[in-house]
Amino acid sequence: MFVAGLDAPSPQSPIDAAPTRLPDPFTLLTARLREALLSQRKVSIWQPDKNKSFQVLLVDKDIRFPPRKIGPQDDSQHAVPHSPLSPLTPSSPLYPDGLIAPIWIRKHTTLVPSVFVLFLRLFEFPLHNLRSPLDAPDPDREKDREQEERKRDGELASYVASRKKSTNERNMKLTVVLMASRRMLDDPALDARLTFIRKQSGLDARAALFVLSPVSSSELGDFVQSLQQALYEPAVEYYTSHSKRVRRKRNRHTQAVSSYSNPLSPVGHPGTIRPLRPEGWTVRYEYKMACFAEFRGEDEVALKHYQDAYEVLAVMFGSMSILPPRTKRWAEAKVLADCINIKITKLYLYNNEHSLALSHHTTHIRKFGDLSRGWGIGEETFEYWSWVARQYRILAELLEQGTHSTLSLPSHRPVAYNTALYTSTAQNPSSSRGSTPALETDALRSLGLNPSYALQHPGFYYYMAARCTEMRRERFLIALDAEGVSNSPGFANEKKVDHLVIILELYTKSYELFKKYTPSSQGQSQARLTLWIAYRIGQTYFDSGKFDMAIRFFERIAKTYRRENWDPMLRPLLTTWYACVQQLGDVELSVRLLIEMLGHGVDESEEPETLQDDLLAVLKSTVPSSPDEPFIIDLSGSQPIFDSNVVFWTHEVKVGQPVAFQVSITAPSDVAICELPFMSLSIRFSDDTLPLVLLQHSGAEIDEPSKVTHINLGHISKTGTDVPPTLKTNLRWKQDSTLVLSGTFSSEVPTTLKIEELLLTLTEGTWNIQIPMDPCSYRHKILPTSKWLASLKPLKFINVKRENSSSMIVRHRSHNVLLSLTHHSPACIDEVYPISIEVTNADNRELEVTMDILLQPTEVDDAVNSITLDDEQSSGLIKGISFGVLMPGVSSIKTLNLFNTGGAGDRMIDISIQSRVSSRDDPKEDLSKSDMEDVSEILQTLTVPTVKALKVTYDVAYRRHLDERLGLADLRRFEEDFWDDGEAGEALVTLRLECAGPWALELQKVTLERQNNDGAKVLETSTDMFDEADFSSEYVPGDEFSGLCRISLQGGEQYIPGPGTYLVQWCRIHDDGTRGSTSTSVFPLPSLRLPTDGLVGLLQISPVARLHQALPLTLRICNNHPTRSATCTVHVEPDPSDGFVIAGLRSGRVPILLPGTEEKILWNLIPIECGYIKLPKIKVVDHRKLIINVQGIGESEVEGQAVKIVDVRLDRRRESVIAESNETEQEGGKNTRPPDPENDSEEIWGTVLVLP
Amino acid sequence: MAPIRIHAVAYISANNHPVLIRSFIDNGNALKYHYIAHTALDVIEERVNEAKHPYLGLLYSIDDVAVYAYMTPLNLKIVLALALADAVVPDIKVHTIFKAFHMAYYHAVSNPFLDLDPANPVPLNSPKWKFFTRQLDEICAVVGAGV
């Protein structure tokens, strides 16, 4: 867009400089407009965004556009006029066969606009001051004004019309912006005036006339926006029409290509003027269309046209006849190709098609590289490399520009990469990726990518450009040596180029970009890539002779390379560094570097003596800066010169014991150091109390040609008296030769001994160089197996395959303390179990002994165990039991008592005996450091199996009550101490104690401690009948003791806790007959369970009778049912075989029995036989309707049911209880078996013994 | 598909020390691959933080090689320099090559007679690696043959 009429006010103008207080609003408006318009669109390389903004150029109002077409003046019959830039115009620079010139682009970017905006002032009649508002408007004045306005508007319109004519010629849009004051906008006459002006000037109806009054800058911005909005379409149209025109021409051209062989060239001049070939025209038109498309912002179209142009151009290059190499047109075309290439690349990148962009670029380089070979500027020429470097540089610059704004670089890490993808892509490519929109690209990515098309950050391309420039320089230097083609203009040009400056510039740019793109991993950013570039920069500085700069780079780089052990890379770096230092004359640094380089060795191509000779030469020819102080070269972190190793014969020794060691120092095999004047070697130990061992050099020649030299250092100890005062040896190492130093040393305190440092001193003239060395360091980091020199002749080594063979531990001697434990296993429950602990000092030192005992928690349930020693009792740990100071040979005994309850099982006791050397003799000596204290410890774990001494079994039998029950309403029932045993009866509990353990026991006392409760009371017990003396009897394992007790039960509760506890006092009888301590075991009575029955008959009869004497038989029918009453009938069924004559009720009905009542029926029996006579049969039937579900038949009612009759003489309902030791009562309940109902239902009547 | 040409392979220990760098192209310019292996560590460190898979993909392409990397579970890094050619290099193929190299190393260090300090394995040119380097050459030959 051209904008005219916004000339900056010229300050020189005297009119403008007139003293006006306020700046003219229009001047201000103009200035603001200029500002706003110019800021619309900056021309830059990277402009992917497409907003409707214009590139604005401010021009003069009366600017003249370059001539559109000029007809050939001389030849008027050629009616077709051509553009002055056309190859068809003889005056054109392209005449006759040029393709397109940069001036064409310039024409369209700066000389010919698509839109022309003209800013003009609308005439405004000067405002005259109205004297008063009441004044009638002056008609004369109005008339004047109208006339003046009309005249001025007419002038304006005609001016615009003239401009319109010139723009119309070129199909440009002309837009006029009239600037008028705000007052004018409100003037009703304005519309008419505007219409007049537009009609007069012939402006378009649409978007061609604007009126603007002085407004604020923000409003101005809006105006500029809307102006552009309105003009965008015409501008696009303008370029579209251009495109159309060009396309028409191209089409015409391609159709006419056959007849277009040579229309312009006269027959007489073949070859002199060769017009542009059809291919050339195609390139020209495609290029133009591409440019126009780009102006329109249609990137895809532009890309297409550029590609077409590029392709045709490539075809042209392919043919020598179309574009003869090394001509002017050829060079132009080459530049054009490069330009198109970069345009294509850029357009691809706009579209984020990174790989296509890079692919095009690489293809371009390759294609033209191939072509270059044909043109004789192949890879061996500097021209080629200069060109490639330029291509890379352009790409890098483009990318850099792009990344500054919108371009984002792709990451090449494998996306969504997993093994599942492998399998799934084969069968179903879409399944694994789900709903990823970029399915296509993703599928491609999963397959892999083409590394040459993987776009990287611009640093890489700068790097490439630098590398290419290096190649260019190389080729140039070769050419310079040859000097054969010095007359060629290209070579002369090349001579003026300072390659190194370019290389440096490129590398520096690359370095900065690499630095920028270095992953900012927090913590340690190694930035090895930048280091590498830095190395190249350093190298370039070195090449260009800026050694001080180079050194700074090398110093930094070497640090990382050393740390990460990249020695092969370090060696060339050191060599260059050394070369720099040599140039700078820094002697000390040279020496330092040379010594470091000794460690790295030399290349195979070089002589092994090179470094040594260099070093010696430096040392001999120079003096150190401070000759008095030794010059220390610390090689830590870099490769050592020697392979050195320290081997100790044993890993561990006791205090005061000597230990043998060997230090081996092996010279490198690939570099010679035999001339280096090492004067001494000193060995420093980690223990500061040990003296420094110093070895002096003696010139004595070693007579034997052995590779190994052995020196004995003697014994080294704190006093150091054994060390020979001056040890001398030959300190010149031949290649691969070894010096072995052996010796012994000892320590008086426990410590870890190793050799801290070897220090080599190198003396030459005033130089005194000290090289400290790690005693265990290897060149190339190979860890050899440690070897012990066994003998020199023949040479024999023993491999020491121990870890940490280069350090050794000195320990105290362990104390000889004996611990013995005496006890009689197994222990019994409830027993105090003595364990005697005997500690004997078998050492020859006085020892102070203390003991800790830990009783480990046992897994046995409910076991409460404790240990007692002296006065201390604990269920866990007893600490710090002192045995005092034991003299040598003295022993001390303590008895530990273990008390166990609960179940049987193992009990574990940890015993720890600590002994320390009694420091009586030197109490002031500070032994506070725990590692220095001479303490040793014995640990022993004791397992005590624990068994039960007594096994307990209870038998419980229940009997029904024999006495008559009290009636329900009997007053005695309500007395306080009434014991209602009528329902429940009594229980007989039999205790059986069995001596279970492996030990014989002595039972001292068995008593039943009564614990009567509401449900039960002990009536009598058999144990009460014995005196204590009666118990004193020995029970060997398997022997049993029995006791019986009778317990009366009271009805009501189902379960009754046992009403007493058996206390058993016993002691162990040892094998030798002695008795152990008395223990008491507690066995509670089992809990009792009341048997219940409903209606029952109890038969009472004397077991013995006299013949013919009446014997009473009583049957009590008790209704123990809690709720039901009972109606019973009694039947005696005499049998002729009965041995009795029965007197009494034969058959009868018993009164109704309420719950809890009983009825007694009496018979008299007279025995008529002797012997055991069976009782007659008596039946009691409960007349109660009972519904029995008879199988198959259904329900049937049975009248009456037999009531069980129990012979009370045989009334036992048994249960057996195996009481565990220390059982709680609840458990006792659990273990009891309930009375067996099967046995219960059986009616067993006893017999009666009838005696004569 | 065109066979992949391997220029060099580099094994780098867990603490970034070079273990073995072997170049298969015969102009003795192994030093260049030292630099490449060393610089590759930068990108490896960056990628490892995110990636869970041992195969780290294309790190970068420079000069005439494309640099790929792989990291074993024990943090041994394998860096591969492939000849830059105008063809898509399938990740699966590179991954397979890496696995072959990994297995070769694995078998080599599994040798009970090879006395190794795991933190600082025996570097190149040691005769102990003779079999190993021969295996590497074989892998390279097989890959180069386009199998």
mmCIF file of N, CA and C in Angstrom, chain A residues 346-439:
data_model
loop_
_atom_site.group_PDB
_atom_site.id
_atom_site.type_symbol
_atom_site.label_atom_id
_atom_site.label_comp_id
_atom_site.label_asym_id
_atom_site.label_seq_id
_atom_site.Cartn_x
_atom_site.Cartn_y
_atom_site.Cartn_z
ATOM 1 N N LYS A 346 10.742 -22.523 3.430
ATOM 2 C CA LYS A 346 10.058 -21.649 4.371
ATOM 3 C C LYS A 346 8.559 -21.924 4.339
ATOM 4 N N LEU A 347 8.024 -22.067 3.131
ATOM 5 C CA LEU A 347 6.582 -22.283 3.043
ATOM 6 C C LEU A 347 6.185 -23.611 3.676
ATOM 7 N N TYR A 348 7.039 -24.588 3.536
ATOM 8 C CA TYR A 348 6.781 -25.864 4.217
ATOM 9 C C TYR A 348 6.776 -25.653 5.719
ATOM 10 N N LEU A 349 7.733 -24.898 6.156
ATOM 11 C CA LEU A 349 7.852 -24.694 7.601
ATOM 12 C C LEU A 349 6.664 -23.909 8.144
ATOM 13 N N TYR A 350 6.158 -22.947 7.322
ATOM 14 C CA TYR A 350 4.948 -22.226 7.742
ATOM 15 C C TYR A 350 3.862 -23.229 8.068
ATOM 16 N N ASN A 351 3.845 -24.278 7.289
ATOM 17 C CA ASN A 351 2.794 -25.278 7.426
ATOM 18 C C ASN A 351 3.173 -26.369 8.418
ATOM 19 N N ASN A 352 4.287 -26.162 9.117
ATOM 20 C CA ASN A 352 4.790 -27.134 10.104
ATOM 21 C C ASN A 352 5.126 -28.485 9.493
ATOM 22 N N GLU A 353 5.471 -28.478 8.209
ATOM 23 C CA GLU A 353 5.890 -29.753 7.610
ATOM 24 C C GLU A 353 7.405 -29.791 7.636
ATOM 25 N N HIS A 354 7.901 -30.105 8.832
ATOM 26 C CA HIS A 354 9.339 -29.982 9.037
ATOM 27 C C HIS A 354 10.131 -30.902 8.135
ATOM 28 N N SER A 355 9.683 -32.137 8.077
ATOM 29 C CA SER A 355 10.531 -33.083 7.350
ATOM 30 C C SER A 355 10.487 -32.794 5.852
ATOM 31 N N LEU A 356 9.321 -32.341 5.364
ATOM 32 C CA LEU A 356 9.267 -31.999 3.944
ATOM 33 C C LEU A 356 10.204 -30.828 3.656
ATOM 34 N N ALA A 357 10.191 -29.874 4.560
ATOM 35 C CA ALA A 357 11.045 -28.710 4.376
ATOM 36 C C ALA A 357 12.504 -29.137 4.310
ATOM 37 N N LEU A 358 12.891 -29.897 5.312
ATOM 38 C CA LEU A 358 14.293 -30.292 5.351
ATOM 39 C C LEU A 358 14.620 -31.217 4.191
ATOM 40 N N SER A 359 13.667 -32.039 3.867
ATOM 41 C CA SER A 359 13.885 -32.947 2.752
ATOM 42 C C SER A 359 14.150 -32.145 1.479
ATOM 43 N N HIS A 360 13.388 -31.111 1.284
ATOM 44 C CA HIS A 360 13.600 -30.313 0.083
ATOM 45 C C HIS A 360 14.973 -29.678 0.103
ATOM 46 N N HIS A 361 15.317 -29.197 1.266
ATOM 47 C CA HIS A 361 16.607 -28.524 1.372
ATOM 48 C C HIS A 361 17.757 -29.489 1.113
ATOM 49 N N THR A 362 17.678 -30.658 1.725
ATOM 50 C CA THR A 362 18.764 -31.628 1.523
ATOM 51 C C THR A 362 18.794 -32.077 0.070
ATOM 52 N N THR A 363 17.606 -32.283 -0.480
ATOM 53 C CA THR A 363 17.576 -32.699 -1.878
ATOM 54 C C THR A 363 18.204 -31.624 -2.760
ATOM 55 N N HIS A 364 17.894 -30.410 -2.437
ATOM 56 C CA HIS A 364 18.461 -29.294 -3.200
ATOM 57 C C HIS A 364 19.980 -29.350 -3.159
ATOM 58 N N ILE A 365 20.500 -29.507 -1.955
ATOM 59 C CA ILE A 365 21.963 -29.532 -1.827
ATOM 60 C C ILE A 365 22.536 -30.716 -2.586
ATOM 61 N N ARG A 366 21.849 -31.837 -2.468
ATOM 62 C CA ARG A 366 22.384 -33.016 -3.139
ATOM 63 C C ARG A 366 22.312 -32.850 -4.656
ATOM 64 N N LYS A 367 21.152 -32.377 -5.099
ATOM 65 C CA LYS A 367 20.956 -32.245 -6.547
ATOM 66 C C LYS A 367 21.984 -31.298 -7.146
ATOM 67 N N PHE A 368 22.129 -30.167 -6.498
ATOM 68 C CA PHE A 368 23.056 -29.188 -7.060
ATOM 69 C C PHE A 368 24.499 -29.574 -6.790
ATOM 70 N N GLY A 369 24.673 -30.379 -5.718
ATOM 71 C CA GLY A 369 26.013 -30.925 -5.528
ATOM 72 C C GLY A 369 26.387 -31.824 -6.696
ATOM 73 N N ASP A 370 25.433 -32.664 -7.083
ATOM 74 C CA ASP A 370 25.682 -33.541 -8.234
ATOM 75 C C ASP A 370 25.950 -32.711 -9.482
ATOM 76 N N LEU A 371 25.112 -31.694 -9.644
ATOM 77 C CA LEU A 371 25.284 -30.850 -10.829
ATOM 78 C C LEU A 371 26.651 -30.159 -10.794
ATOM 79 N N SER A 372 27.027 -29.729 -9.597
ATOM 80 C CA SER A 372 28.295 -29.011 -9.483
ATOM 81 C C SER A 372 29.450 -29.861 -9.966
ATOM 82 N N ARG A 373 29.355 -31.138 -9.654
ATOM 83 C CA ARG A 373 30.423 -32.020 -10.092
ATOM 84 C C ARG A 373 30.543 -31.950 -11.607
ATOM 85 N N GLY A 374 29.372 -31.929 -12.246
ATOM 86 C CA GLY A 374 29.375 -31.843 -13.703
ATOM 87 C C GLY A 374 29.951 -30.519 -14.185
ATOM 88 N N TRP A 375 29.782 -29.510 -13.368
ATOM 89 C CA TRP A 375 30.249 -28.190 -13.784
ATOM 90 C C TRP A 375 31.712 -27.949 -13.421
ATOM 91 N N GLY A 376 32.291 -28.966 -12.851
ATOM 92 C CA GLY A 376 33.699 -28.797 -12.504
ATOM 93 C C GLY A 376 33.908 -28.049 -11.195
ATOM 94 N N ILE A 377 32.865 -27.885 -10.441
ATOM 95 C CA ILE A 377 33.073 -27.293 -9.110
ATOM 96 C C ILE A 377 32.566 -28.298 -8.085
ATOM 97 N N GLY A 378 33.135 -29.459 -8.136
ATOM 98 C CA GLY A 378 32.708 -30.548 -7.266
ATOM 99 C C GLY A 378 33.278 -30.385 -5.868
ATOM 100 N N GLU A 379 33.274 -31.518 -5.162
ATOM 101 C CA GLU A 379 33.626 -31.456 -3.745
ATOM 102 C C GLU A 379 35.075 -31.103 -3.496
ATOM 103 N N GLU A 380 35.874 -31.124 -4.558
ATOM 104 C CA GLU A 380 37.279 -30.827 -4.309
ATOM 105 C C GLU A 380 37.559 -29.330 -4.453
ATOM 106 N N THR A 381 36.521 -28.564 -4.722
ATOM 107 C CA THR A 381 36.771 -27.135 -4.899
ATOM 108 C C THR A 381 36.209 -26.343 -3.743
ATOM 109 N N PHE A 382 36.845 -25.236 -3.519
ATOM 110 C CA PHE A 382 36.328 -24.391 -2.440
ATOM 111 C C PHE A 382 35.009 -23.756 -2.834
ATOM 112 N N GLU A 383 34.763 -23.603 -4.137
ATOM 113 C CA GLU A 383 33.493 -23.005 -4.558
ATOM 114 C C GLU A 383 32.330 -23.854 -4.060
ATOM 115 N N TYR A 384 32.504 -25.135 -4.250
ATOM 116 C CA TYR A 384 31.430 -26.029 -3.841
ATOM 117 C C TYR A 384 31.137 -25.860 -2.362
ATOM 118 N N TRP A 385 32.195 -25.926 -1.575
ATOM 119 C CA TRP A 385 31.985 -25.884 -0.123
ATOM 120 C C TRP A 385 31.471 -24.530 0.314
ATOM 121 N N SER A 386 31.922 -23.506 -0.382
ATOM 122 C CA SER A 386 31.421 -22.183 -0.056
ATOM 123 C C SER A 386 29.907 -22.134 -0.291
ATOM 124 N N TRP A 387 29.511 -22.756 -1.418
ATOM 125 C CA TRP A 387 28.086 -22.763 -1.740
ATOM 126 C C TRP A 387 27.278 -23.564 -0.713
ATOM 127 N N VAL A 388 27.807 -24.771 -0.364
ATOM 128 C CA VAL A 388 27.081 -25.598 0.610
ATOM 129 C C VAL A 388 26.987 -24.880 1.940
ATOM 130 N N ALA A 389 28.093 -24.276 2.340
ATOM 131 C CA ALA A 389 28.088 -23.553 3.607
ATOM 132 C C ALA A 389 27.033 -22.468 3.580
ATOM 133 N N ARG A 390 26.934 -21.796 2.428
ATOM 134 C CA ARG A 390 25.954 -20.714 2.337
ATOM 135 C C ARG A 390 24.533 -21.280 2.487
ATOM 136 N N GLN A 391 24.295 -22.425 1.844
ATOM 137 C CA GLN A 391 22.963 -23.012 1.932
ATOM 138 C C GLN A 391 22.612 -23.333 3.384
ATOM 139 N N TYR A 392 23.566 -23.924 4.066
ATOM 140 C CA TYR A 392 23.294 -24.291 5.462
ATOM 141 C C TYR A 392 23.105 -23.052 6.313
ATOM 142 N N ARG A 393 23.877 -22.062 6.002
ATOM 143 C CA ARG A 393 23.785 -20.861 6.792
ATOM 144 C C ARG A 393 22.426 -20.196 6.594
ATOM 145 N N ILE A 394 21.987 -20.170 5.333
ATOM 146 C CA ILE A 394 20.679 -19.569 5.069
ATOM 147 C C ILE A 394 19.603 -20.330 5.829
ATOM 148 N N LEU A 395 19.709 -21.660 5.765
ATOM 149 C CA LEU A 395 18.718 -22.478 6.462
ATOM 150 C C LEU A 395 18.747 -22.185 7.959
ATOM 151 N N ALA A 396 19.954 -22.129 8.482
ATOM 152 C CA ALA A 396 20.089 -21.871 9.909
ATOM 153 C C ALA A 396 19.499 -20.522 10.262
ATOM 154 N N GLU A 397 19.777 -19.528 9.411
ATOM 155 C CA GLU A 397 19.251 -18.196 9.708
ATOM 156 C C GLU A 397 17.736 -18.182 9.619
ATOM 157 N N LEU A 398 17.235 -18.884 8.631
ATOM 158 C CA LEU A 398 15.782 -18.954 8.491
ATOM 159 C C LEU A 398 15.158 -19.583 9.734
ATOM 160 N N LEU A 399 15.766 -20.684 10.160
ATOM 161 C CA LEU A 399 15.230 -21.380 11.331
ATOM 162 C C LEU A 399 15.337 -20.497 12.563
ATOM 163 N N GLU A 400 16.431 -19.784 12.636
ATOM 164 C CA GLU A 400 16.621 -18.931 13.802
ATOM 165 C C GLU A 400 15.554 -17.850 13.824
ATOM 166 N N GLN A 401 15.334 -17.244 12.634
ATOM 167 C CA GLN A 401 14.272 -16.245 12.540
ATOM 168 C C GLN A 401 12.939 -16.862 12.937
ATOM 169 N N GLY A 402 12.718 -18.049 12.403
ATOM 170 C CA GLY A 402 11.443 -18.711 12.650
ATOM 171 C C GLY A 402 11.254 -19.017 14.120
ATOM 172 N N THR A 403 12.290 -19.540 14.746
ATOM 173 C CA THR A 403 12.129 -19.912 16.152
ATOM 174 C C THR A 403 11.960 -18.682 17.021
ATOM 175 N N HIS A 404 12.404 -17.532 16.521
ATOM 176 C CA HIS A 404 12.160 -16.327 17.311
ATOM 177 C C HIS A 404 10.676 -16.038 17.394
ATOM 178 N N SER A 405 9.930 -16.388 16.334
ATOM 179 C CA SER A 405 8.496 -16.105 16.420
ATOM 180 C C SER A 405 7.683 -17.380 16.581
ATOM 181 N N THR A 406 7.278 -17.973 15.489
ATOM 182 C CA THR A 406 6.256 -19.006 15.656
ATOM 183 C C THR A 406 6.754 -20.423 15.432
ATOM 184 N N LEU A 407 7.890 -20.565 14.845
ATOM 185 C CA LEU A 407 8.306 -21.919 14.478
ATOM 186 C C LEU A 407 8.669 -22.718 15.724
ATOM 187 N N SER A 408 8.119 -23.900 15.796
ATOM 188 C CA SER A 408 8.530 -24.769 16.895
ATOM 189 C C SER A 408 9.202 -25.998 16.299
ATOM 190 N N LEU A 409 10.297 -26.357 16.935
ATOM 191 C CA LEU A 409 11.063 -27.477 16.380
ATOM 192 C C LEU A 409 10.467 -28.786 16.856
ATOM 193 N N PRO A 410 10.436 -29.764 16.003
ATOM 194 C CA PRO A 410 9.864 -31.045 16.427
ATOM 195 C C PRO A 410 10.832 -31.782 17.342
ATOM 196 N N SER A 411 10.265 -32.617 18.178
ATOM 197 C CA SER A 411 11.125 -33.459 19.005
ATOM 198 C C SER A 411 11.131 -34.846 18.377
ATOM 199 N N HIS A 412 12.286 -35.418 18.326
ATOM 200 C CA HIS A 412 12.372 -36.682 17.600
ATOM 201 C C HIS A 412 12.341 -37.884 18.498
ATOM 202 N N ARG A 413 11.985 -37.671 19.738
ATOM 203 C CA ARG A 413 11.941 -38.865 20.580
ATOM 204 C C ARG A 413 10.798 -39.745 20.088
ATOM 205 N N PRO A 414 10.957 -41.020 20.215
ATOM 206 C CA PRO A 414 9.916 -41.922 19.695
ATOM 207 C C PRO A 414 8.609 -41.696 20.439
ATOM 208 N N VAL A 415 7.588 -41.269 19.712
ATOM 209 C CA VAL A 415 6.321 -40.947 20.367
ATOM 210 C C VAL A 415 5.527 -42.217 20.592
ATOM 211 N N ALA A 416 4.861 -42.246 21.699
ATOM 212 C CA ALA A 416 3.956 -43.347 22.043
ATOM 213 C C ALA A 416 4.603 -44.674 21.713
ATOM 214 N N TYR A 417 5.854 -44.700 22.011
ATOM 215 C CA TYR A 417 6.596 -45.866 21.598
ATOM 216 C C TYR A 417 6.473 -46.937 22.654
ATOM 217 N N ASN A 418 5.967 -48.029 22.280
ATOM 218 C CA ASN A 418 6.014 -49.157 23.199
ATOM 219 C C ASN A 418 6.000 -50.435 22.391
ATOM 220 N N THR A 419 6.277 -51.479 23.068
ATOM 221 C CA THR A 419 6.390 -52.737 22.348
ATOM 222 C C THR A 419 5.045 -53.192 21.827
ATOM 223 N N ALA A 420 3.999 -52.760 22.546
ATOM 224 C CA ALA A 420 2.673 -53.157 22.095
ATOM 225 C C ALA A 420 2.403 -52.590 20.706
ATOM 226 N N LEU A 421 2.990 -51.440 20.446
ATOM 227 C CA LEU A 421 2.764 -50.800 19.165
ATOM 228 C C LEU A 421 3.282 -51.680 18.036
ATOM 229 N N TYR A 422 4.385 -52.297 18.303
ATOM 230 C CA TYR A 422 4.974 -53.153 17.266
ATOM 231 C C TYR A 422 3.966 -54.180 16.775
ATOM 232 N N THR A 423 3.412 -54.852 17.756
ATOM 233 C CA THR A 423 2.543 -55.955 17.388
ATOM 234 C C THR A 423 1.240 -55.442 16.805
ATOM 235 N N SER A 424 0.753 -54.346 17.405
ATOM 236 C CA SER A 424 -0.571 -53.917 16.974
ATOM 237 C C SER A 424 -0.531 -53.228 15.617
ATOM 238 N N THR A 425 0.560 -52.566 15.309
ATOM 239 C CA THR A 425 0.581 -51.874 14.027
ATOM 240 C C THR A 425 0.477 -52.863 12.876
ATOM 241 N N ALA A 426 1.007 -54.022 13.101
ATOM 242 C CA ALA A 426 0.989 -54.974 12.010
ATOM 243 C C ALA A 426 -0.448 -55.376 11.660
ATOM 244 N N GLN A 427 -1.238 -55.653 12.697
ATOM 245 C CA GLN A 427 -2.578 -56.130 12.399
ATOM 246 C C GLN A 427 -3.573 -54.983 12.281
ATOM 247 N N ASN A 428 -3.528 -54.119 13.220
ATOM 248 C CA ASN A 428 -4.572 -53.103 13.272
ATOM 249 C C ASN A 428 -3.935 -51.770 13.612
ATOM 250 N N PRO A 429 -3.574 -51.036 12.606
ATOM 251 C CA PRO A 429 -2.766 -49.845 12.872
ATOM 252 C C PRO A 429 -3.502 -48.790 13.677
ATOM 253 N N SER A 430 -4.798 -48.756 13.597
ATOM 254 C CA SER A 430 -5.485 -47.646 14.244
ATOM 255 C C SER A 430 -5.799 -47.926 15.703
ATOM 256 N N SER A 431 -5.805 -49.192 16.080
ATOM 257 C CA SER A 431 -6.328 -49.510 17.399
ATOM 258 C C SER A 431 -5.453 -48.948 18.509
ATOM 259 N N SER A 432 -4.162 -49.003 18.315
ATOM 260 C CA SER A 432 -3.291 -48.669 19.420
ATOM 261 C C SER A 432 -3.234 -47.165 19.664
ATOM 262 N N ARG A 433 -3.630 -46.410 18.702
ATOM 263 C CA ARG A 433 -3.460 -44.972 18.886
ATOM 264 C C ARG A 433 -4.740 -44.271 19.279
ATOM 265 N N GLY A 434 -5.832 -44.992 19.179
ATOM 266 C CA GLY A 434 -7.071 -44.406 19.637
ATOM 267 C C GLY A 434 -7.476 -43.209 18.805
ATOM 268 N N SER A 435 -7.747 -42.126 19.462
ATOM 269 C CA SER A 435 -8.352 -40.999 18.762
ATOM 270 C C SER A 435 -7.337 -39.900 18.479
ATOM 271 N N THR A 436 -6.127 -40.270 18.190
ATOM 272 C CA THR A 436 -5.147 -39.239 17.861
ATOM 273 C C THR A 436 -5.548 -38.626 16.521
ATOM 274 N N PRO A 437 -5.604 -37.325 16.473
ATOM 275 C CA PRO A 437 -6.070 -36.729 15.218
ATOM 276 C C PRO A 437 -5.056 -36.940 14.081
ATOM 277 N N ALA A 438 -3.803 -36.722 14.390
ATOM 278 C CA ALA A 438 -2.825 -36.843 13.317
ATOM 279 C C ALA A 438 -2.457 -38.304 13.140
ATOM 280 N N LEU A 439 -3.430 -39.031 12.638
ATOM 281 C CA LEU A 439 -3.241 -40.474 12.579
ATOM 282 C C LEU A 439 -2.171 -40.841 11.563
#
